[in-house]
PDB file of C-alpha atoms in Angstrom:
ATOM      1  CA  GLU K   1       6.107  20.830  -2.513  1.00 52.00           C
ATOM      2  CA  THR K   2       6.865  17.762  -0.423  1.00 64.00           C
ATOM      3  CA  GLY K   3       5.978  14.082  -0.461  1.00 93.00           C
ATOM      4  CA  VAL K   4       4.717  12.114  -3.409  1.00 97.00           C
ATOM      5  CA  THR K   5       2.532  13.893  -5.965  1.00 97.00           C
ATOM      6  CA  GLN K   6       0.423  12.117  -8.559  1.00 98.00           C
ATOM      7  CA  THR K   7      -1.312  13.654 -11.567  1.00 97.00           C
ATOM      8  CA  PRO K   8      -3.968  13.610 -12.745  1.00 97.00           C
ATOM      9  CA  ARG K   9      -6.114  12.786  -9.729  1.00 96.00           C
ATOM     10  CA  HIS K  10      -8.923  11.500 -11.930  1.00 97.00           C
ATOM     11  CA  LEU K  11      -8.853  10.131 -15.456  1.00 96.00           C
ATOM     12  CA  VAL K  12     -11.635   8.836 -17.653  1.00 94.00           C
ATOM     13  CA  MET K  13     -10.608   7.228 -20.894  1.00 92.00           C
ATOM     14  CA  GLY K  14     -11.938   5.026 -23.615  1.00 89.00           C
ATOM     15  CA  MET K  15     -10.526   1.634 -24.317  1.00 87.00           C
ATOM     16  CA  THR K  16      -8.705   2.855 -27.410  1.00 86.00           C
ATOM     17  CA  ASN K  17      -7.114   5.946 -25.848  1.00 87.00           C
ATOM     18  CA  LYS K  18      -3.514   6.438 -24.827  1.00 93.00           C
ATOM     19  CA  LYS K  19      -2.788   8.339 -21.633  1.00 95.00           C
ATOM     20  CA  SER K  20      -0.056   8.620 -19.024  1.00 97.00           C
ATOM     21  CA  LEU K  21      -0.023   8.830 -15.255  1.00 98.00           C
ATOM     22  CA  LYS K  22       2.682  10.884 -13.614  1.00 98.00           C
ATOM     23  CA  CYS K  23       4.317  10.545 -10.215  1.00 98.00           C
ATOM     24  CA  GLU K  24       6.867  12.879  -8.682  1.00 97.00           C
ATOM     25  CA  GLN K  25       8.587  12.452  -5.329  1.00 97.00           C
ATOM     26  CA  HIS K  26      10.344  15.240  -3.445  1.00 94.00           C
ATOM     27  CA  LEU K  27      11.823  13.019  -0.730  1.00 95.00           C
ATOM     28  CA  GLY K  28      15.172  12.180  -2.282  1.00 94.00           C
ATOM     29  CA  HIS K  29      14.240   8.512  -2.426  1.00 94.00           C
ATOM     30  CA  ASN K  30      15.888   5.975  -4.714  1.00 93.00           C
ATOM     31  CA  ALA K  31      13.093   3.427  -5.116  1.00 93.00           C
ATOM     32  CA  MET K  32       9.665   3.975  -6.685  1.00 95.00           C
ATOM     33  CA  TYR K  33       6.660   1.711  -7.096  1.00 94.00           C
ATOM     34  CA  TRP K  34       3.367   1.479  -8.945  1.00 96.00           C
ATOM     35  CA  TYR K  35       0.444  -0.248  -7.197  1.00 95.00           C
ATOM     36  CA  LYS K  36      -3.107  -0.992  -8.318  1.00 96.00           C
ATOM     37  CA  GLN K  37      -5.840  -0.667  -5.697  1.00 95.00           C
ATOM     38  CA  SER K  38      -9.213  -2.244  -6.432  1.00 92.00           C
ATOM     39  CA  ALA K  39     -12.176  -2.337  -4.068  1.00 86.00           C
ATOM     40  CA  LYS K  40     -11.943  -4.993  -1.355  1.00 78.00           C
ATOM     41  CA  LYS K  41      -8.731  -6.432  -2.770  1.00 85.00           C
ATOM     42  CA  PRO K  42      -5.179  -6.188  -1.482  1.00 87.00           C
ATOM     43  CA  LEU K  43      -2.878  -3.634  -2.994  1.00 91.00           C
ATOM     44  CA  GLU K  44      -1.289  -5.191  -6.063  1.00 92.00           C
ATOM     45  CA  LEU K  45       2.339  -4.335  -6.746  1.00 92.00           C
ATOM     46  CA  MET K  46       2.809  -3.680 -10.451  1.00 94.00           C
ATOM     47  CA  PHE K  47       6.321  -2.335 -10.981  1.00 93.00           C
ATOM     48  CA  VAL K  48       9.403  -1.551  -8.914  1.00 92.00           C
ATOM     49  CA  TYR K  49      12.201   0.806  -9.877  1.00 93.00           C
ATOM     50  CA  SER K  50      15.451   1.106  -7.969  1.00 88.00           C
ATOM     51  CA  LEU K  51      17.904   3.821  -8.992  1.00 84.00           C
ATOM     52  CA  GLU K  52      15.890   4.328 -12.174  1.00 81.00           C
ATOM     53  CA  GLU K  53      16.238   0.686 -13.182  1.00 83.00           C
ATOM     54  CA  ARG K  54      13.193  -1.542 -13.387  1.00 83.00           C
ATOM     55  CA  VAL K  55      13.841  -4.394 -10.994  1.00 80.00           C
ATOM     56  CA  GLU K  56      10.452  -6.041 -10.959  1.00 77.00           C
ATOM     57  CA  ASN K  57       7.449  -6.462 -13.188  1.00 77.00           C
ATOM     58  CA  ASN K  58       4.752  -8.513 -11.527  1.00 76.00           C
ATOM     59  CA  SER K  59       3.184 -10.125 -14.602  1.00 85.00           C
ATOM     60  CA  VAL K  60       1.499  -6.894 -15.571  1.00 92.00           C
ATOM     61  CA  PRO K  61      -0.160  -6.835 -19.037  1.00 93.00           C
ATOM     62  CA  SER K  62       1.813  -5.018 -21.702  1.00 92.00           C
ATOM     63  CA  ARG K  63      -0.938  -2.412 -22.037  1.00 94.00           C
ATOM     64  CA  PHE K  64       0.712  -0.878 -18.953  1.00 96.00           C
ATOM     65  CA  SER K  65       4.169   0.522 -19.679  1.00 95.00           C
ATOM     66  CA  PRO K  66       6.232   2.190 -16.949  1.00 95.00           C
ATOM     67  CA  GLU K  67       8.977   4.744 -17.404  1.00 95.00           C
ATOM     68  CA  CYS K  68      11.418   6.154 -14.861  1.00 95.00           C
ATOM     69  CA  PRO K  69      13.503   8.919 -16.464  1.00 94.00           C
ATOM     70  CA  ASN K  70      15.154   9.888 -13.154  1.00 93.00           C
ATOM     71  CA  SER K  71      14.899   9.049  -9.479  1.00 90.00           C
ATOM     72  CA  SER K  72      12.256  11.712  -8.868  1.00 94.00           C
ATOM     73  CA  HIS K  73       9.805  10.890 -11.644  1.00 96.00           C
ATOM     74  CA  LEU K  74       7.801   7.834 -12.575  1.00 97.00           C
ATOM     75  CA  PHE K  75       5.270   7.450 -15.349  1.00 97.00           C
ATOM     76  CA  LEU K  76       2.731   4.790 -16.218  1.00 97.00           C
ATOM     77  CA  HIS K  77       1.781   4.816 -19.893  1.00 97.00           C
ATOM     78  CA  LEU K  78      -1.614   3.347 -20.669  1.00 95.00           C
ATOM     79  CA  HIS K  79      -2.992   2.084 -23.960  1.00 93.00           C
ATOM     80  CA  THR K  80      -5.842  -0.137 -25.067  1.00 92.00           C
ATOM     81  CA  LEU K  81      -7.046  -0.663 -21.514  1.00 93.00           C
ATOM     82  CA  GLN K  82      -9.894  -2.934 -20.471  1.00 93.00           C
ATOM     83  CA  PRO K  83     -12.844  -2.137 -18.162  1.00 92.00           C
ATOM     84  CA  GLU K  84     -11.287  -4.306 -15.434  1.00 93.00           C
ATOM     85  CA  ASP K  85      -8.363  -1.884 -15.360  1.00 95.00           C
ATOM     86  CA  SER K  86     -10.580   0.717 -13.693  1.00 96.00           C
ATOM     87  CA  ALA K  87      -9.009   1.244 -10.261  1.00 96.00           C
ATOM     88  CA  LEU K  88      -6.987   3.596  -8.108  1.00 97.00           C
ATOM     89  CA  TYR K  89      -3.352   3.636  -9.203  1.00 98.00           C
ATOM     90  CA  LEU K  90      -0.935   4.505  -6.434  1.00 97.00           C
ATOM     91  CA  CYS K  91       2.663   5.552  -6.687  1.00 97.00           C
ATOM     92  CA  ALA K  92       5.015   5.086  -3.743  1.00 96.00           C
ATOM     93  CA  SER K  93       8.649   5.707  -2.953  1.00 95.00           C
ATOM     94  CA  SER K  94      11.134   4.566  -0.337  1.00 92.00           C
ATOM     95  CA  GLN K  95      14.641   5.627   0.609  1.00 91.00           C
ATOM     96  CA  VAL K  96      16.045   2.431  -0.861  1.00 86.00           C
ATOM     97  CA  ARG K  97      14.446  -0.801  -1.964  1.00 84.00           C
ATOM     98  CA  GLY K  98      14.256  -2.974   1.103  1.00 80.00           C
ATOM     99  CA  ARG K  99      11.847  -5.128   3.012  1.00 78.00           C
ATOM    100  CA  ASP K 100      11.811  -2.847   6.058  1.00 83.00           C
ATOM    101  CA  GLN K 101      11.723   0.436   4.223  1.00 85.00           C
ATOM    102  CA  PRO K 102       8.632   2.558   4.862  1.00 87.00           C
ATOM    103  CA  GLN K 103       6.866   3.360   1.633  1.00 91.00           C
ATOM    104  CA  HIS K 104       5.466   6.835   1.115  1.00 94.00           C
ATOM    105  CA  PHE K 105       2.373   6.862  -1.070  1.00 96.00           C
ATOM    106  CA  GLY K 106       0.863   9.493  -3.269  1.00 97.00           C
ATOM    107  CA  ASP K 107      -2.893  10.092  -3.230  1.00 96.00           C
ATOM    108  CA  GLY K 108      -3.406   8.121  -6.413  1.00 97.00           C
ATOM    109  CA  THR K 109      -5.034   8.521  -9.799  1.00 97.00           C
ATOM    110  CA  ARG K 110      -8.616   7.264 -10.015  1.00 97.00           C
ATOM    111  CA  LEU K 111      -8.854   5.665 -13.452  1.00 96.00           C
ATOM    112  CA  SER K 112     -12.157   4.852 -15.121  1.00 95.00           C
ATOM    113  CA  ILE K 113     -12.276   2.974 -18.403  1.00 93.00           C
ATOM    114  CA  LEU K 114     -15.413   3.478 -20.462  1.00 89.00           C
TER     115      LEU K 114
ATOM    116  CA  GLN C   1       1.878 -18.669   1.213  1.00 60.00           C
ATOM    117  CA  GLN C   2       2.387 -15.111   0.055  1.00 72.00           C
ATOM    118  CA  GLN C   3      -1.031 -13.992   1.310  1.00 87.00           C
ATOM    119  CA  VAL C   4      -1.834 -11.971   4.372  1.00 93.00           C
ATOM    120  CA  LYS C   5      -5.354 -12.516   5.681  1.00 95.00           C
ATOM    121  CA  GLN C   6      -7.107  -9.659   7.452  1.00 96.00           C
ATOM    122  CA  SER C   7     -10.305  -9.427   9.461  1.00 96.00           C
ATOM    123  CA  PRO C   8     -12.823  -8.025   9.905  1.00 97.00           C
ATOM    124  CA  GLN C   9     -13.586  -6.479   6.542  1.00 95.00           C
ATOM    125  CA  SER C  10     -15.406  -3.636   8.285  1.00 97.00           C
ATOM    126  CA  LEU C  11     -15.690  -2.504  11.876  1.00 97.00           C
ATOM    127  CA  ILE C  12     -17.944  -0.048  13.679  1.00 98.00           C
ATOM    128  CA  VAL C  13     -16.864   1.193  17.100  1.00 98.00           C
ATOM    129  CA  GLN C  14     -18.249   3.781  19.469  1.00 98.00           C
ATOM    130  CA  LYS C  15     -16.101   6.763  20.363  1.00 97.00           C
ATOM    131  CA  GLY C  16     -13.837   5.843  23.250  1.00 97.00           C
ATOM    132  CA  GLY C  17     -13.970   2.139  22.483  1.00 98.00           C
ATOM    133  CA  ILE C  18     -11.195  -0.227  21.442  1.00 98.00           C
ATOM    134  CA  SER C  19     -10.811  -1.148  17.782  1.00 98.00           C
ATOM    135  CA  ILE C  20      -9.107  -4.462  17.040  1.00 98.00           C
ATOM    136  CA  ILE C  21      -8.019  -5.610  13.601  1.00 98.00           C
ATOM    137  CA  ASN C  22      -6.419  -8.998  13.082  1.00 98.00           C
ATOM    138  CA  CYS C  23      -4.026 -10.330  10.470  1.00 97.00           C
ATOM    139  CA  ALA C  24      -2.591 -13.778   9.838  1.00 97.00           C
ATOM    140  CA  TYR C  25       0.130 -15.067   7.567  1.00 94.00           C
ATOM    141  CA  GLU C  26       1.611 -18.395   6.499  1.00 91.00           C
ATOM    142  CA  ASN C  27       5.062 -17.552   5.219  1.00 87.00           C
ATOM    143  CA  THR C  28       7.550 -17.911   8.072  1.00 86.00           C
ATOM    144  CA  ALA C  29      10.058 -15.887   6.053  1.00 86.00           C
ATOM    145  CA  PHE C  30       8.092 -12.719   6.826  1.00 89.00           C
ATOM    146  CA  ASP C  31       9.955 -10.623   9.368  1.00 88.00           C
ATOM    147  CA  TYR C  32       8.596  -7.098   9.115  1.00 91.00           C
ATOM    148  CA  PHE C  33       4.964  -6.184   9.709  1.00 94.00           C
ATOM    149  CA  PRO C  34       3.764  -2.633   9.079  1.00 94.00           C
ATOM    150  CA  TRP C  35       0.281  -1.200   9.349  1.00 97.00           C
ATOM    151  CA  TYR C  36      -0.921   1.482   6.968  1.00 97.00           C
ATOM    152  CA  GLN C  37      -3.815   3.905   7.418  1.00 97.00           C
ATOM    153  CA  GLN C  38      -5.727   5.282   4.450  1.00 96.00           C
ATOM    154  CA  PHE C  39      -8.265   8.098   4.556  1.00 96.00           C
ATOM    155  CA  PRO C  40     -10.765   8.561   1.709  1.00 92.00           C
ATOM    156  CA  GLY C  41      -9.139  10.282  -1.233  1.00 90.00           C
ATOM    157  CA  LYS C  42      -5.663   9.816   0.185  1.00 93.00           C
ATOM    158  CA  GLY C  43      -2.892   7.310  -0.240  1.00 95.00           C
ATOM    159  CA  PRO C  44      -1.946   4.869   2.528  1.00 96.00           C
ATOM    160  CA  ALA C  45       0.385   6.195   5.217  1.00 95.00           C
ATOM    161  CA  LEU C  46       2.594   4.166   7.523  1.00 94.00           C
ATOM    162  CA  LEU C  47       1.079   4.030  11.004  1.00 96.00           C
ATOM    163  CA  ILE C  48       3.233   1.638  13.001  1.00 95.00           C
ATOM    164  CA  ALA C  49       5.428  -1.402  12.343  1.00 94.00           C
ATOM    165  CA  ILE C  50       6.831  -4.353  14.278  1.00 93.00           C
ATOM    166  CA  ARG C  51       9.472  -7.039  13.945  1.00 90.00           C
ATOM    167  CA  PRO C  52       8.953 -10.563  15.336  1.00 87.00           C
ATOM    168  CA  ASP C  53      11.626 -10.167  18.007  1.00 89.00           C
ATOM    169  CA  VAL C  54       9.123  -8.261  20.154  1.00 91.00           C
ATOM    170  CA  SER C  55       5.585  -9.234  21.102  1.00 93.00           C
ATOM    171  CA  GLU C  56       4.165  -5.760  21.373  1.00 96.00           C
ATOM    172  CA  LYS C  57       4.847  -2.232  20.190  1.00 96.00           C
ATOM    173  CA  LYS C  58       2.945   0.828  21.283  1.00 96.00           C
ATOM    174  CA  GLU C  59       2.834   4.300  19.800  1.00 95.00           C
ATOM    175  CA  GLY C  60       0.332   6.568  21.459  1.00 96.00           C
ATOM    176  CA  ARG C  61      -3.128   5.019  21.179  1.00 97.00           C
ATOM    177  CA  PHE C  62      -1.966   2.446  18.624  1.00 97.00           C
ATOM    178  CA  THR C  63      -0.531  -0.917  19.651  1.00 97.00           C
ATOM    179  CA  ILE C  64       0.614  -3.889  17.583  1.00 96.00           C
ATOM    180  CA  SER C  65       0.466  -7.284  19.251  1.00 95.00           C
ATOM    181  CA  PHE C  66       2.473 -10.056  17.638  1.00 95.00           C
ATOM    182  CA  ASN C  67       2.154 -13.810  18.157  1.00 93.00           C
ATOM    183  CA  LYS C  68       4.965 -15.500  16.299  1.00 91.00           C
ATOM    184  CA  SER C  69       3.932 -19.068  17.063  1.00 92.00           C
ATOM    185  CA  ALA C  70       0.403 -18.455  15.811  1.00 94.00           C
ATOM    186  CA  LYS C  71       1.645 -16.343  12.894  1.00 94.00           C
ATOM    187  CA  GLN C  72      -0.806 -13.635  13.789  1.00 96.00           C
ATOM    188  CA  PHE C  73      -0.576  -9.958  14.542  1.00 97.00           C
ATOM    189  CA  SER C  74      -3.152  -7.371  15.424  1.00 98.00           C
ATOM    190  CA  LEU C  75      -3.674  -3.636  15.663  1.00 98.00           C
ATOM    191  CA  HIS C  76      -5.385  -2.207  18.713  1.00 98.00           C
ATOM    192  CA  ILE C  77      -6.640   1.365  18.706  1.00 98.00           C
ATOM    193  CA  MET C  78      -7.384   2.516  22.230  1.00 98.00           C
ATOM    194  CA  ASP C  79      -9.865   5.313  22.954  1.00 98.00           C
ATOM    195  CA  SER C  80     -10.984   5.281  19.316  1.00 98.00           C
ATOM    196  CA  GLN C  81     -11.941   8.674  17.889  1.00 98.00           C
ATOM    197  CA  PRO C  82     -14.067   9.667  14.879  1.00 97.00           C
ATOM    198  CA  GLY C  83     -10.847  10.944  13.287  1.00 97.00           C
ATOM    199  CA  ASP C  84      -9.562   7.358  13.283  1.00 98.00           C
ATOM    200  CA  SER C  85     -12.251   6.421  10.750  1.00 98.00           C
ATOM    201  CA  ALA C  86     -10.239   5.111   7.810  1.00 97.00           C
ATOM    202  CA  THR C  87      -9.205   1.910   6.083  1.00 96.00           C
ATOM    203  CA  TYR C  88      -6.385   0.008   7.743  1.00 97.00           C
ATOM    204  CA  PHE C  89      -4.054  -2.361   5.914  1.00 96.00           C
ATOM    205  CA  CYS C  90      -1.679  -4.813   7.471  1.00 97.00           C
ATOM    206  CA  ALA C  91       1.326  -5.875   5.442  1.00 94.00           C
ATOM    207  CA  ALA C  92       4.304  -8.188   5.634  1.00 93.00           C
ATOM    208  CA  SER C  93       7.681  -8.525   4.020  1.00 89.00           C
ATOM    209  CA  GLY C  94      10.595 -10.853   4.497  1.00 82.00           C
ATOM    210  CA  ASN C  95      13.911 -12.158   3.394  1.00 67.00           C
ATOM    211  CA  TYR C  96      12.397 -14.026   0.448  1.00 60.00           C
ATOM    212  CA  GLY C  97      12.420 -10.726  -1.380  1.00 61.00           C
ATOM    213  CA  GLN C  98      11.971  -7.085  -0.736  1.00 65.00           C
ATOM    214  CA  ASN C  99       8.334  -6.363  -1.530  1.00 80.00           C
ATOM    215  CA  PHE C 100       5.362  -5.950   0.734  1.00 85.00           C
ATOM    216  CA  VAL C 101       2.328  -8.209   0.712  1.00 90.00           C
ATOM    217  CA  PHE C 102      -0.757  -6.331   1.823  1.00 92.00           C
ATOM    218  CA  GLY C 103      -3.938  -7.536   3.465  1.00 94.00           C
ATOM    219  CA  PRO C 104      -7.273  -6.599   1.845  1.00 93.00           C
ATOM    220  CA  GLY C 105      -8.001  -3.855   4.376  1.00 94.00           C
ATOM    221  CA  THR C 106     -10.449  -3.113   7.189  1.00 96.00           C
ATOM    222  CA  ARG C 107     -12.776  -0.163   6.980  1.00 96.00           C
ATOM    223  CA  LEU C 108     -13.128   1.339  10.456  1.00 98.00           C
ATOM    224  CA  SER C 109     -15.945   3.691  11.360  1.00 98.00           C
ATOM    225  CA  VAL C 110     -15.874   5.335  14.786  1.00 98.00           C
ATOM    226  CA  LEU C 111     -19.243   6.735  15.759  1.00 97.00           C
ATOM    227  CA  PRO C 112     -19.339  10.034  17.684  1.00 93.00           C
TER     228      PRO C 112
END
């Protein structure tokens, strides 16, 4: 398998549930990202990991908790979400963290909060 | 200052026509401008990128035009095809930091 793989592709959960999104990259990259994509809004950067260390957290509510156990895997743990958290969550990776580094995106997890 | 404005929100073009999407920015620290293409059900994919030291970059049917003084850049798709129907995002990054700022996207529909 190549590229960036995200699972599950779709997730429906209640506001009191706990679930996790998984991202795996097979590109040998050292930087990984979580983005939130809502309709008609710009992609919102949520978290940045470089060499498995979280280097940025863009004021994301604590109900979102990222984890990067190694350079190939990234998780987003979800708990007590709100309806406004319904969106497409995209994972991306790049060779290194840098302003001119192409980011390779997965196909996302479509999250719906009931 | 960290925003990238993009227009139009949606665009309908006949097959063979030219599609033009425009972006504008305020932050003069931006110095790298990529365009991403996203098909339904897929993640965005890098299409083409430009730096401000050139005014134009062409790759096949896709061309970026860059106007540094106006702080504007645009994507031109020549001979547009139905397979080009997708959402296009412009983005910018710069030496203020290392993250991209994305525009809100343009949904392009190319009619057969």
